[in-house]
């Protein structure tokens, strides 16, 4: 197990840029592109099997990554929710959801990982539980850009690899990363489903097995000048499908975690007048959009090399 080590300031700042040989594609949306209207729980016909297999992760992991730390909820009447405040409608009442979160990092955590790795999934779950914003650098097999970068930074290609630019700490080993994040940005208590040792890793592997290696191998693509932004959380099968494609195309992306109870759900609601995930923001093209299937189409059309 590799101990955490301090990084010099110049090395941390150097990681924020995507130093890669891939050519940059013109920053324009696809021709005749129109963002789709959001539709709650809509599954496009060609994505039904993908949605089903991605949903099985919730069963194997008992919903880990679905709720923020300290989650609580209560049913209240409509008049108990102030105008402009997000609250899920359930029947004729509203579901008021809250959480108890730890200190917030000033800068996003940086994580190098890939979607089909069970150790990486464990870390993605704690990121959702702690409601952290994370800049992900995808490292699919044969990816030319960020796998070599991890070797330069830490000395070996092992995933996940985390860098906290707020403290200068960098480390391998999923359990060490989870412990660090919980102690630094949580209450100090590791959630049960992430504290079961080998059983945690086995169930994380089973959760990913249903996806048959999606999100593990590189698809030739062009790098965007600026990382994409994704509002998402690990407990959503819709978000999983989009994350797989982001990893395969090796597209850096800043994830705004919005598990149930996240105060950032209100931020997205105020930004768009609606809450639904995943929600993609691509400042390279000006595209903002809901709907996982259409987001996947957009990513492949815009960034995949033909």
PDB file of N, CA and C in Angstrom, residues 67 71-78 80-81 85-98 260-261 265:
ATOM      1  N   UNK A  67     -27.684   8.300  -1.428  1.00  0.00           N
ATOM      2  CA  UNK A  67     -28.038   9.310  -0.431  1.00  0.00           C
ATOM      3  C   UNK A  67     -26.796  10.019   0.087  1.00  0.00           C
ATOM      4  N   UNK A  71     -28.461  11.907   5.598  1.00  0.00           N
ATOM      5  CA  UNK A  71     -29.719  12.125   4.876  1.00  0.00           C
ATOM      6  C   UNK A  71     -30.925  11.939   5.791  1.00  0.00           C
ATOM      7  N   UNK A  72     -31.895  12.817   5.625  1.00  0.00           N
ATOM      8  CA  UNK A  72     -33.189  12.652   6.286  1.00  0.00           C
ATOM      9  C   UNK A  72     -34.260  13.242   5.383  1.00  0.00           C
ATOM     10  N   UNK A  73     -35.488  12.769   5.543  1.00  0.00           N
ATOM     11  CA  UNK A  73     -36.573  13.253   4.693  1.00  0.00           C
ATOM     12  C   UNK A  73     -37.879  13.241   5.469  1.00  0.00           C
ATOM     13  N   UNK A  74     -38.805  14.049   4.997  1.00  0.00           N
ATOM     14  CA  UNK A  74     -40.140  14.084   5.592  1.00  0.00           C
ATOM     15  C   UNK A  74     -41.128  14.560   4.540  1.00  0.00           C
ATOM     16  N   UNK A  75     -42.366  14.072   4.645  1.00  0.00           N
ATOM     17  CA  UNK A  75     -43.422  14.513   3.742  1.00  0.00           C
ATOM     18  C   UNK A  75     -44.101  15.735   4.339  1.00  0.00           C
ATOM     19  N   UNK A  76     -44.219  16.767   3.522  1.00  0.00           N
ATOM     20  CA  UNK A  76     -44.842  18.007   3.985  1.00  0.00           C
ATOM     21  C   UNK A  76     -45.855  18.465   2.943  1.00  0.00           C
ATOM     22  N   UNK A  77     -46.707  19.374   3.337  1.00  0.00           N
ATOM     23  CA  UNK A  77     -47.692  19.915   2.403  1.00  0.00           C
ATOM     24  C   UNK A  77     -47.041  20.944   1.490  1.00  0.00           C
ATOM     25  N   UNK A  78     -47.698  21.252   0.385  1.00  0.00           N
ATOM     26  CA  UNK A  78     -47.162  22.207  -0.587  1.00  0.00           C
ATOM     27  C   UNK A  78     -46.861  23.556   0.041  1.00  0.00           C
ATOM     28  N   UNK A  80     -45.769  24.298   2.835  1.00  0.00           N
ATOM     29  CA  UNK A  80     -44.594  24.315   3.708  1.00  0.00           C
ATOM     30  C   UNK A  80     -43.292  24.466   2.922  1.00  0.00           C
ATOM     31  N   UNK A  81     -43.387  24.427   1.599  1.00  0.00           N
ATOM     32  CA  UNK A  81     -42.212  24.610   0.744  1.00  0.00           C
ATOM     33  C   UNK A  81     -42.271  26.011   0.142  1.00  0.00           C
ATOM     34  N   UNK A  85     -38.290  26.825  -4.193  1.00  0.00           N
ATOM     35  CA  UNK A  85     -37.456  25.812  -3.540  1.00  0.00           C
ATOM     36  C   UNK A  85     -37.776  24.441  -4.109  1.00  0.00           C
ATOM     37  N   UNK A  86     -36.722  23.685  -4.431  1.00  0.00           N
ATOM     38  CA  UNK A  86     -36.920  22.360  -5.001  1.00  0.00           C
ATOM     39  C   UNK A  86     -37.359  21.372  -3.929  1.00  0.00           C
ATOM     40  N   UNK A  87     -38.388  20.606  -4.241  1.00  0.00           N
ATOM     41  CA  UNK A  87     -38.820  19.488  -3.403  1.00  0.00           C
ATOM     42  C   UNK A  87     -39.613  18.542  -4.289  1.00  0.00           C
ATOM     43  N   UNK A  88     -39.286  17.278  -4.238  1.00  0.00           N
ATOM     44  CA  UNK A  88     -39.919  16.283  -5.093  1.00  0.00           C
ATOM     45  C   UNK A  88     -41.393  16.126  -4.740  1.00  0.00           C
ATOM     46  N   UNK A  89     -42.243  16.117  -5.768  1.00  0.00           N
ATOM     47  CA  UNK A  89     -43.666  15.887  -5.553  1.00  0.00           C
ATOM     48  C   UNK A  89     -43.937  14.395  -5.466  1.00  0.00           C
ATOM     49  N   UNK A  90     -44.622  13.986  -4.417  1.00  0.00           N
ATOM     50  CA  UNK A  90     -45.009  12.588  -4.240  1.00  0.00           C
ATOM     51  C   UNK A  90     -46.486  12.585  -3.882  1.00  0.00           C
ATOM     52  N   UNK A  91     -47.316  12.188  -4.839  1.00  0.00           N
ATOM     53  CA  UNK A  91     -48.750  12.272  -4.621  1.00  0.00           C
ATOM     54  C   UNK A  91     -49.154  13.734  -4.504  1.00  0.00           C
ATOM     55  N   UNK A  92     -49.893  14.060  -3.471  1.00  0.00           N
ATOM     56  CA  UNK A  92     -50.307  15.442  -3.262  1.00  0.00           C
ATOM     57  C   UNK A  92     -49.427  16.181  -2.281  1.00  0.00           C
ATOM     58  N   UNK A  93     -48.284  15.608  -1.923  1.00  0.00           N
ATOM     59  CA  UNK A  93     -47.411  16.233  -0.935  1.00  0.00           C
ATOM     60  C   UNK A  93     -46.002  16.407  -1.507  1.00  0.00           C
ATOM     61  N   UNK A  94     -45.116  16.971  -0.705  1.00  0.00           N
ATOM     62  CA  UNK A  94     -43.733  17.190  -1.122  1.00  0.00           C
ATOM     63  C   UNK A  94     -42.789  16.417  -0.210  1.00  0.00           C
ATOM     64  N   UNK A  95     -41.695  15.937  -0.803  1.00  0.00           N
ATOM     65  CA  UNK A  95     -40.667  15.243  -0.036  1.00  0.00           C
ATOM     66  C   UNK A  95     -39.549  16.236   0.270  1.00  0.00           C
ATOM     67  N   UNK A  96     -39.439  16.618   1.516  1.00  0.00           N
ATOM     68  CA  UNK A  96     -38.392  17.544   1.946  1.00  0.00           C
ATOM     69  C   UNK A  96     -37.175  16.732   2.370  1.00  0.00           C
ATOM     70  N   UNK A  97     -36.034  16.962   1.713  1.00  0.00           N
ATOM     71  CA  UNK A  97     -34.836  16.162   1.946  1.00  0.00           C
ATOM     72  C   UNK A  97     -33.691  17.054   2.423  1.00  0.00           C
ATOM     73  N   UNK A  98     -32.975  16.578   3.423  1.00  0.00           N
ATOM     74  CA  UNK A  98     -31.836  17.323   3.953  1.00  0.00           C
ATOM     75  C   UNK A  98     -30.672  16.367   4.198  1.00  0.00           C
ATOM     76  N   UNK A 260     -29.318  12.228  -3.340  1.00  0.00           N
ATOM     77  CA  UNK A 260     -30.504  12.676  -2.610  1.00  0.00           C
ATOM     78  C   UNK A 260     -30.077  13.352  -1.305  1.00  0.00           C
ATOM     79  N   UNK A 261     -30.639  14.526  -1.060  1.00  0.00           N
ATOM     80  CA  UNK A 261     -30.266  15.316   0.104  1.00  0.00           C
ATOM     81  C   UNK A 261     -29.224  16.372  -0.182  1.00  0.00           C
ATOM     82  N   UNK A 265     -28.837  20.268  -5.376  1.00  0.00           N
ATOM     83  CA  UNK A 265     -30.057  20.048  -6.168  1.00  0.00           C
ATOM     84  C   UNK A 265     -30.808  21.371  -6.344  1.00  0.00           C
TER      85      UNK A 265
END
